[in-house]
mmCIF file of C-alpha atoms and ligand atoms in Angstrom:
data_model
loop_
_atom_site.group_PDB
_atom_site.id
_atom_site.type_symbol
_atom_site.label_atom_id
_atom_site.label_comp_id
_atom_site.label_asym_id
_atom_site.label_seq_id
_atom_site.Cartn_x
_atom_site.Cartn_y
_atom_site.Cartn_z
ATOM 1 C CA MET A 1056 -52.171 -0.238 16.357
ATOM 2 C CA ARG A 1057 -53.785 0.225 19.712
ATOM 3 C CA LYS A 1058 -50.465 1.167 21.298
ATOM 4 C CA PHE A 1059 -49.704 3.586 18.448
ATOM 5 C CA ALA A 1060 -53.120 5.385 19.123
ATOM 6 C CA ALA A 1061 -52.274 5.666 22.853
ATOM 7 C CA ILE A 1062 -49.004 7.181 22.097
ATOM 8 C CA LEU A 1063 -50.587 9.621 19.742
ATOM 9 C CA LEU A 1064 -53.230 10.457 22.416
ATOM 10 C CA CYS A 1065 -50.435 11.032 24.969
ATOM 11 C CA GLY A 1066 -48.560 13.367 22.772
ATOM 12 C CA CYS A 1067 -51.595 15.617 22.583
ATOM 13 C CA VAL A 1068 -52.348 15.852 26.269
ATOM 14 C CA SER A 1069 -49.463 18.310 26.955
ATOM 15 C CA ALA A 1070 -51.254 21.031 25.017
ATOM 16 C CA PHE A 1071 -54.502 20.788 27.079
ATOM 17 C CA GLY A 1072 -54.225 23.670 29.740
ATOM 18 C CA TRP A 1073 -53.792 23.018 33.576
ATOM 19 C CA GLY A 1074 -54.010 19.274 34.098
ATOM 20 C CA GLY A 1075 -56.944 17.775 36.043
ATOM 21 C CA GLU A 1076 -55.611 18.813 39.349
ATOM 22 C CA GLY A 1077 -55.071 22.472 38.328
ATOM 23 C CA HIS A 1078 -58.681 22.775 36.923
ATOM 24 C CA SER A 1079 -60.100 20.943 39.999
ATOM 25 C CA LEU A 1080 -58.454 23.487 42.325
ATOM 26 C CA VAL A 1081 -59.655 26.442 40.291
ATOM 27 C CA ALA A 1082 -63.202 25.188 40.528
ATOM 28 C CA ARG A 1083 -63.021 24.418 44.174
ATOM 29 C CA ILE A 1084 -61.656 27.816 44.951
ATOM 30 C CA ALA A 1085 -64.336 29.421 42.947
ATOM 31 C CA TRP A 1086 -67.132 27.296 44.525
ATOM 32 C CA ASP A 1087 -66.057 28.811 48.096
ATOM 33 C CA GLU A 1088 -66.522 32.246 46.809
ATOM 34 C CA LEU A 1089 -69.906 31.837 44.878
ATOM 35 C CA THR A 1090 -73.055 33.603 46.332
ATOM 36 C CA PRO A 1091 -75.604 31.330 47.505
ATOM 37 C CA ALA A 1092 -77.932 32.313 44.578
ATOM 38 C CA ALA A 1093 -75.119 31.471 42.039
ATOM 39 C CA ARG A 1094 -74.592 28.092 43.754
ATOM 40 C CA VAL A 1095 -78.123 27.186 43.271
ATOM 41 C CA ARG A 1096 -78.102 28.348 39.661
ATOM 42 C CA VAL A 1097 -74.949 26.276 38.895
ATOM 43 C CA THR A 1098 -76.671 23.226 40.628
ATOM 44 C CA GLU A 1099 -79.754 23.630 38.492
ATOM 45 C CA ILE A 1100 -77.606 23.772 35.360
ATOM 46 C CA LEU A 1101 -75.378 20.819 36.130
ATOM 47 C CA GLY A 1102 -77.826 18.668 37.908
ATOM 48 C CA SER A 1103 -77.791 17.829 41.590
ATOM 49 C CA GLY A 1104 -74.714 15.858 42.699
ATOM 50 C CA VAL A 1105 -72.640 17.156 39.778
ATOM 51 C CA THR A 1106 -69.948 19.466 41.202
ATOM 52 C CA ILE A 1107 -68.020 22.087 39.114
ATOM 53 C CA GLN A 1108 -64.687 20.474 39.875
ATOM 54 C CA SER A 1109 -66.196 17.165 38.247
ATOM 55 C CA VAL A 1110 -66.752 19.076 34.968
ATOM 56 C CA ALA A 1111 -63.750 21.390 35.005
ATOM 57 C CA SER A 1112 -61.769 19.239 32.620
ATOM 58 C CA TRP A 1113 -64.686 18.255 30.184
ATOM 59 C CA ALA A 1114 -63.500 20.780 27.569
ATOM 60 C CA ASP A 1115 -60.276 18.924 27.291
ATOM 61 C CA GLN A 1116 -61.983 15.550 27.062
ATOM 62 C CA VAL A 1117 -64.050 16.728 24.007
ATOM 63 C CA ARG A 1118 -61.161 18.552 22.328
ATOM 64 C CA ASN A 1119 -60.233 15.804 20.085
ATOM 65 C CA GLN A 1120 -63.653 14.971 18.787
ATOM 66 C CA ARG A 1121 -64.709 18.548 18.484
ATOM 67 C CA ARG A 1122 -61.722 19.956 16.532
ATOM 68 C CA GLU A 1123 -63.032 23.442 16.102
ATOM 69 C CA THR A 1124 -62.776 23.880 19.932
ATOM 70 C CA ALA A 1125 -58.987 23.333 19.972
ATOM 71 C CA PRO A 1126 -57.873 26.936 19.521
ATOM 72 C CA TRP A 1127 -60.393 28.031 22.174
ATOM 73 C CA HIS A 1128 -58.058 27.019 24.939
ATOM 74 C CA TYR A 1129 -55.425 29.651 24.373
ATOM 75 C CA VAL A 1130 -54.372 32.923 22.892
ATOM 76 C CA ASP A 1131 -50.966 33.336 21.202
ATOM 77 C CA ILE A 1132 -49.892 36.687 22.416
ATOM 78 C CA PRO A 1133 -46.216 36.949 20.941
ATOM 79 C CA ILE A 1134 -43.721 36.755 23.724
ATOM 80 C CA ASP A 1135 -41.820 39.694 22.316
ATOM 81 C CA GLN A 1136 -44.889 42.011 22.148
ATOM 82 C CA PRO A 1137 -45.851 44.337 25.046
ATOM 83 C CA HIS A 1138 -49.688 43.840 24.724
ATOM 84 C CA LEU A 1139 -52.488 41.882 23.394
ATOM 85 C CA ASP A 1140 -53.727 42.827 19.967
ATOM 86 C CA MET A 1141 -57.096 41.158 19.341
ATOM 87 C CA ALA A 1142 -56.944 41.722 15.555
ATOM 88 C CA ARG A 1143 -53.494 40.007 15.548
ATOM 89 C CA ASP A 1144 -53.769 37.360 18.207
ATOM 90 C CA CYS A 1145 -57.528 36.460 18.100
ATOM 91 C CA ASP A 1146 -58.260 35.878 14.476
ATOM 92 C CA LYS A 1147 -62.059 35.276 13.908
ATOM 93 C CA GLY A 1148 -62.714 35.209 17.655
ATOM 94 C CA ASP A 1149 -61.192 31.698 17.923
ATOM 95 C CA CYS A 1150 -59.226 32.199 21.151
ATOM 96 C CA VAL A 1151 -59.786 31.840 24.898
ATOM 97 C CA ILE A 1152 -60.588 35.660 25.455
ATOM 98 C CA ALA A 1153 -63.322 35.763 22.967
ATOM 99 C CA LYS A 1154 -64.687 32.453 24.006
ATOM 100 C CA ILE A 1155 -64.987 33.583 27.605
ATOM 101 C CA GLU A 1156 -66.767 36.596 26.585
ATOM 102 C CA GLU A 1157 -69.095 34.586 24.349
ATOM 103 C CA PHE A 1158 -69.992 31.966 26.887
ATOM 104 C CA ARG A 1159 -70.478 34.434 29.728
ATOM 105 C CA LYS A 1160 -72.861 36.297 27.482
ATOM 106 C CA GLN A 1161 -74.807 33.041 26.844
ATOM 107 C CA LEU A 1162 -75.006 32.272 30.684
ATOM 108 C CA ARG A 1163 -76.430 35.816 31.244
ATOM 109 C CA ASP A 1164 -79.270 35.150 28.672
ATOM 110 C CA PRO A 1165 -81.958 33.168 30.285
ATOM 111 C CA ALA A 1166 -83.244 32.230 26.642
ATOM 112 C CA VAL A 1167 -80.155 30.139 26.407
ATOM 113 C CA GLN A 1168 -81.212 26.791 27.903
ATOM 114 C CA GLY A 1169 -80.682 23.023 27.986
ATOM 115 C CA VAL A 1170 -77.510 21.504 26.517
ATOM 116 C CA GLN A 1171 -76.249 24.899 25.245
ATOM 117 C CA ARG A 1172 -76.584 26.632 28.670
ATOM 118 C CA ARG A 1173 -74.714 23.518 30.332
ATOM 119 C CA GLU A 1174 -71.907 23.574 27.849
ATOM 120 C CA ALA A 1175 -71.522 27.377 28.112
ATOM 121 C CA LEU A 1176 -71.012 26.840 31.960
ATOM 122 C CA MET A 1177 -68.642 24.000 31.549
ATOM 123 C CA PHE A 1178 -66.384 25.835 28.941
ATOM 124 C CA LEU A 1179 -66.383 28.900 30.940
ATOM 125 C CA ILE A 1180 -65.272 26.934 34.162
ATOM 126 C CA HIS A 1181 -62.445 25.308 32.052
ATOM 127 C CA PHE A 1182 -61.384 28.507 30.094
ATOM 128 C CA VAL A 1183 -61.023 30.939 32.980
ATOM 129 C CA GLY A 1184 -58.674 28.306 34.336
ATOM 130 C CA ASP A 1185 -56.736 27.726 31.178
ATOM 131 C CA MET A 1186 -55.934 31.480 30.430
ATOM 132 C CA HIS A 1187 -54.197 31.607 33.878
ATOM 133 C CA GLN A 1188 -51.511 29.152 32.635
ATOM 134 C CA PRO A 1189 -49.067 31.753 31.320
ATOM 135 C CA LEU A 1190 -48.305 29.603 28.381
ATOM 136 C CA HIS A 1191 -51.939 29.807 27.316
ATOM 137 C CA CYS A 1192 -51.500 33.432 26.719
ATOM 138 C CA SER A 1193 -48.055 33.377 25.197
ATOM 139 C CA ASP A 1194 -46.259 32.066 22.317
ATOM 140 C CA ASN A 1195 -42.585 32.129 21.157
ATOM 141 C CA LYS A 1196 -43.293 30.512 17.707
ATOM 142 C CA ASP A 1197 -43.146 27.293 19.713
ATOM 143 C CA LYS A 1198 -46.911 26.549 20.060
ATOM 144 C CA GLY A 1199 -46.975 27.986 23.702
ATOM 145 C CA GLY A 1200 -43.744 26.078 24.751
ATOM 146 C CA ASN A 1201 -45.071 22.694 23.436
ATOM 147 C CA ASP A 1202 -41.937 22.739 21.094
ATOM 148 C CA VAL A 1203 -39.474 23.501 23.678
ATOM 149 C CA HIS A 1204 -37.777 20.314 24.838
ATOM 150 C CA VAL A 1205 -36.849 20.178 28.412
ATOM 151 C CA GLN A 1206 -35.552 17.782 31.116
ATOM 152 C CA PHE A 1207 -37.921 17.843 34.073
ATOM 153 C CA SER A 1208 -37.704 15.474 37.289
ATOM 154 C CA GLY A 1209 -35.285 13.214 35.575
ATOM 155 C CA ARG A 1210 -37.281 12.756 32.344
ATOM 156 C CA PRO A 1211 -37.705 14.458 28.920
ATOM 157 C CA SER A 1212 -40.713 16.652 28.715
ATOM 158 C CA ASN A 1213 -41.608 20.050 27.196
ATOM 159 C CA LEU A 1214 -42.064 23.412 28.710
ATOM 160 C CA HIS A 1215 -45.756 23.544 28.077
ATOM 161 C CA SER A 1216 -46.499 20.228 29.866
ATOM 162 C CA VAL A 1217 -44.324 21.354 32.795
ATOM 163 C CA TRP A 1218 -46.463 24.390 33.276
ATOM 164 C CA ASP A 1219 -49.786 22.590 32.711
ATOM 165 C CA SER A 1220 -49.296 19.886 35.200
ATOM 166 C CA GLY A 1221 -45.528 19.088 36.024
ATOM 167 C CA LEU A 1222 -44.754 21.769 38.545
ATOM 168 C CA LEU A 1223 -48.045 21.556 40.260
ATOM 169 C CA GLY A 1224 -47.703 17.690 40.294
ATOM 170 C CA LEU A 1225 -44.591 18.182 42.538
ATOM 171 C CA MET A 1226 -46.121 20.850 44.737
ATOM 172 C CA GLY A 1227 -48.354 18.666 46.792
ATOM 173 C CA LYS A 1228 -51.618 16.663 46.910
ATOM 174 C CA GLU A 1229 -54.735 18.498 45.781
ATOM 175 C CA ASP A 1230 -56.461 18.107 49.083
ATOM 176 C CA ASP A 1231 -53.504 19.474 50.947
ATOM 177 C CA LEU A 1232 -53.117 22.435 48.628
ATOM 178 C CA LEU A 1233 -56.717 23.482 48.553
ATOM 179 C CA PRO A 1234 -57.127 24.929 52.134
ATOM 180 C CA VAL A 1235 -53.933 27.033 51.635
ATOM 181 C CA TYR A 1236 -54.975 28.161 48.031
ATOM 182 C CA ALA A 1237 -58.502 28.914 49.065
ATOM 183 C CA HIS A 1238 -57.401 31.026 52.147
ATOM 184 C CA ASP A 1239 -54.882 33.005 50.180
ATOM 185 C CA ALA A 1240 -57.390 33.475 47.356
ATOM 186 C CA ALA A 1241 -60.071 34.751 49.786
ATOM 187 C CA LYS A 1242 -57.492 37.154 51.270
ATOM 188 C CA HIS A 1243 -56.883 38.817 47.790
ATOM 189 C CA GLU A 1244 -60.358 38.424 46.502
ATOM 190 C CA LYS A 1245 -61.186 42.240 46.254
ATOM 191 C CA SER A 1246 -58.050 43.317 44.310
ATOM 192 C CA TRP A 1247 -57.828 40.087 42.069
ATOM 193 C CA ALA A 1248 -61.459 40.103 40.997
ATOM 194 C CA LYS A 1249 -60.939 43.462 39.393
ATOM 195 C CA GLY A 1250 -60.194 44.109 35.502
ATOM 196 C CA SER A 1251 -61.341 42.713 32.325
ATOM 197 C CA VAL A 1252 -60.665 39.178 30.653
ATOM 198 C CA SER A 1253 -58.118 41.044 28.301
ATOM 199 C CA ASP A 1254 -56.385 42.488 31.418
ATOM 200 C CA TRP A 1255 -56.093 38.949 32.965
ATOM 201 C CA ALA A 1256 -54.708 37.680 29.604
ATOM 202 C CA GLU A 1257 -52.092 40.495 29.545
ATOM 203 C CA GLU A 1258 -51.069 39.740 33.204
ATOM 204 C CA SER A 1259 -50.640 36.085 32.223
ATOM 205 C CA HIS A 1260 -48.520 37.003 29.270
ATOM 206 C CA LYS A 1261 -46.337 39.270 31.291
ATOM 207 C CA ALA A 1262 -45.795 36.563 33.798
ATOM 208 C CA ALA A 1263 -44.646 34.290 30.863
ATOM 209 C CA GLN A 1264 -42.250 36.919 29.836
ATOM 210 C CA LYS A 1265 -40.816 37.516 33.253
ATOM 211 C CA ILE A 1266 -40.661 33.954 34.686
ATOM 212 C CA THR A 1267 -41.854 31.202 32.319
ATOM 213 C CA TYR A 1268 -39.486 32.155 29.499
ATOM 214 C CA GLY A 1269 -37.411 34.974 31.403
ATOM 215 C CA ARG A 1270 -36.023 32.591 33.963
ATOM 216 C CA LEU A 1271 -35.351 29.634 31.583
ATOM 217 C CA PRO A 1272 -31.538 28.709 31.622
ATOM 218 C CA LYS A 1273 -29.908 29.832 28.358
ATOM 219 C CA VAL A 1274 -28.678 26.839 26.240
ATOM 220 C CA ALA A 1275 -27.332 26.468 22.762
ATOM 221 C CA ALA A 1276 -30.133 26.308 20.085
ATOM 222 C CA GLY A 1277 -31.635 22.836 19.878
ATOM 223 C CA ASP A 1278 -30.168 21.853 23.250
ATOM 224 C CA GLN A 1279 -32.340 20.443 26.090
ATOM 225 C CA VAL A 1280 -33.058 22.852 28.874
ATOM 226 C CA SER A 1281 -32.967 21.574 32.370
ATOM 227 C CA ILE A 1282 -35.795 22.721 34.681
ATOM 228 C CA ASP A 1283 -33.928 22.832 37.899
ATOM 229 C CA ALA A 1284 -34.632 23.862 41.564
ATOM 230 C CA LYS A 1285 -33.567 27.480 40.891
ATOM 231 C CA TYR A 1286 -36.246 27.733 38.169
ATOM 232 C CA GLU A 1287 -38.856 25.959 40.248
ATOM 233 C CA LYS A 1288 -38.209 28.387 43.084
ATOM 234 C CA LYS A 1289 -39.576 31.133 40.872
ATOM 235 C CA ALA A 1290 -42.126 29.169 38.934
ATOM 236 C CA ASP A 1291 -43.957 27.410 41.879
ATOM 237 C CA PRO A 1292 -45.237 30.676 43.601
ATOM 238 C CA LEU A 1293 -46.460 31.801 40.156
ATOM 239 C CA VAL A 1294 -48.302 28.524 39.507
ATOM 240 C CA LYS A 1295 -49.904 28.916 43.029
ATOM 241 C CA GLN A 1296 -50.986 32.504 42.504
ATOM 242 C CA GLN A 1297 -52.300 31.904 38.849
ATOM 243 C CA ILE A 1298 -54.591 29.112 40.147
ATOM 244 C CA GLU A 1299 -55.788 31.337 43.093
ATOM 245 C CA LYS A 1300 -56.509 34.268 40.738
ATOM 246 C CA ALA A 1301 -58.243 31.922 38.289
ATOM 247 C CA GLY A 1302 -60.564 30.727 41.108
ATOM 248 C CA VAL A 1303 -61.344 34.319 42.318
ATOM 249 C CA ARG A 1304 -62.103 35.415 38.802
ATOM 250 C CA LEU A 1305 -64.114 32.335 37.882
ATOM 251 C CA ALA A 1306 -66.212 33.049 40.970
ATOM 252 C CA ARG A 1307 -66.767 36.777 39.849
ATOM 253 C CA VAL A 1308 -67.737 35.765 36.243
ATOM 254 C CA LEU A 1309 -70.283 33.196 37.607
ATOM 255 C CA ASN A 1310 -71.636 35.442 40.372
ATOM 256 C CA GLU A 1311 -72.239 38.206 37.658
ATOM 257 C CA ALA A 1312 -73.763 35.886 35.088
ATOM 258 C CA LEU A 1313 -76.037 33.851 37.443
ATOM 259 C CA GLN A 1314 -77.290 36.230 40.013
HETATM 260 N N1 ADE B 1312 -51.095 25.651 20.414
HETATM 261 C C1 ADE B 1312 -50.561 26.639 19.909
HETATM 262 N N2 ADE B 1312 -50.349 27.744 20.786
HETATM 263 C C2 ADE B 1312 -50.769 27.136 21.962
HETATM 264 C C3 ADE B 1312 -50.825 27.590 23.273
HETATM 265 N N3 ADE B 1312 -50.324 28.861 23.614
HETATM 266 N N4 ADE B 1312 -51.225 26.833 24.232
HETATM 267 C C4 ADE B 1312 -51.727 25.622 23.896
HETATM 268 N N5 ADE B 1312 -51.694 25.087 22.731
HETATM 269 C C5 ADE B 1312 -51.200 25.878 21.772
HETATM 270 ZN ZN1 ZN B 1313 -57.831 23.448 28.087
HETATM 271 ZN ZN1 ZN B 1314 -51.972 23.550 28.158
#
């Protein structure tokens, strides 16, 4: 029974957004770019000694107990559509775009205090990361790639899981990646910090059209796709850039909300 529960749990993990490493990188890049005032506010909210990277995956840990939060991690923009349509893709405001707007508004409001303030910050840190995973802003009637069976690194997997954590996991250790990512993020900070949350979602969706699905080897329906070196050569730079952009934009959102 216990084993069965563990298998069930494992099956769900694939839909959870960047894995722990991706979310931690986003938070650490953002921390580098926070103003001194925003850093003080963040520390007041989380408590001294609690870092933003240590809470960056909290939203995934509560996702099973707090069922209503499951759709907050993504927005299903159809892969064959050119643009986001909030009425079509974000029914009842239950999507990552609407939730980022909601929680940034709560953080700006000094009347929002205590647990509500802390959770708003933790959700925000997580969701700005999630929306930069291209499959968290796209859907091909396949649950954001969760239903696409692939062969990756000698094992069966699914496309969503490969993008959440598989590719990044083969790109190096977090502590080795961070200095490079933080440096490149700082270099592009000015241009990447621009735009709205919807703009960032459309950019993520476009990347999914061009690379995540666009570069996928064509196979007969139902056959397993192989994620090969040729695919990784296109995918890895996108994973890197999306994590860097997420870090820059998380810093912008927090600097604005917590000045
Ligand atoms: N479930 C349905 N669509 C999804 C998506 N785009 N990402 C993660 N989980 C999903
Ligand atoms: Zn998530
Ligand atoms: Zn995911």
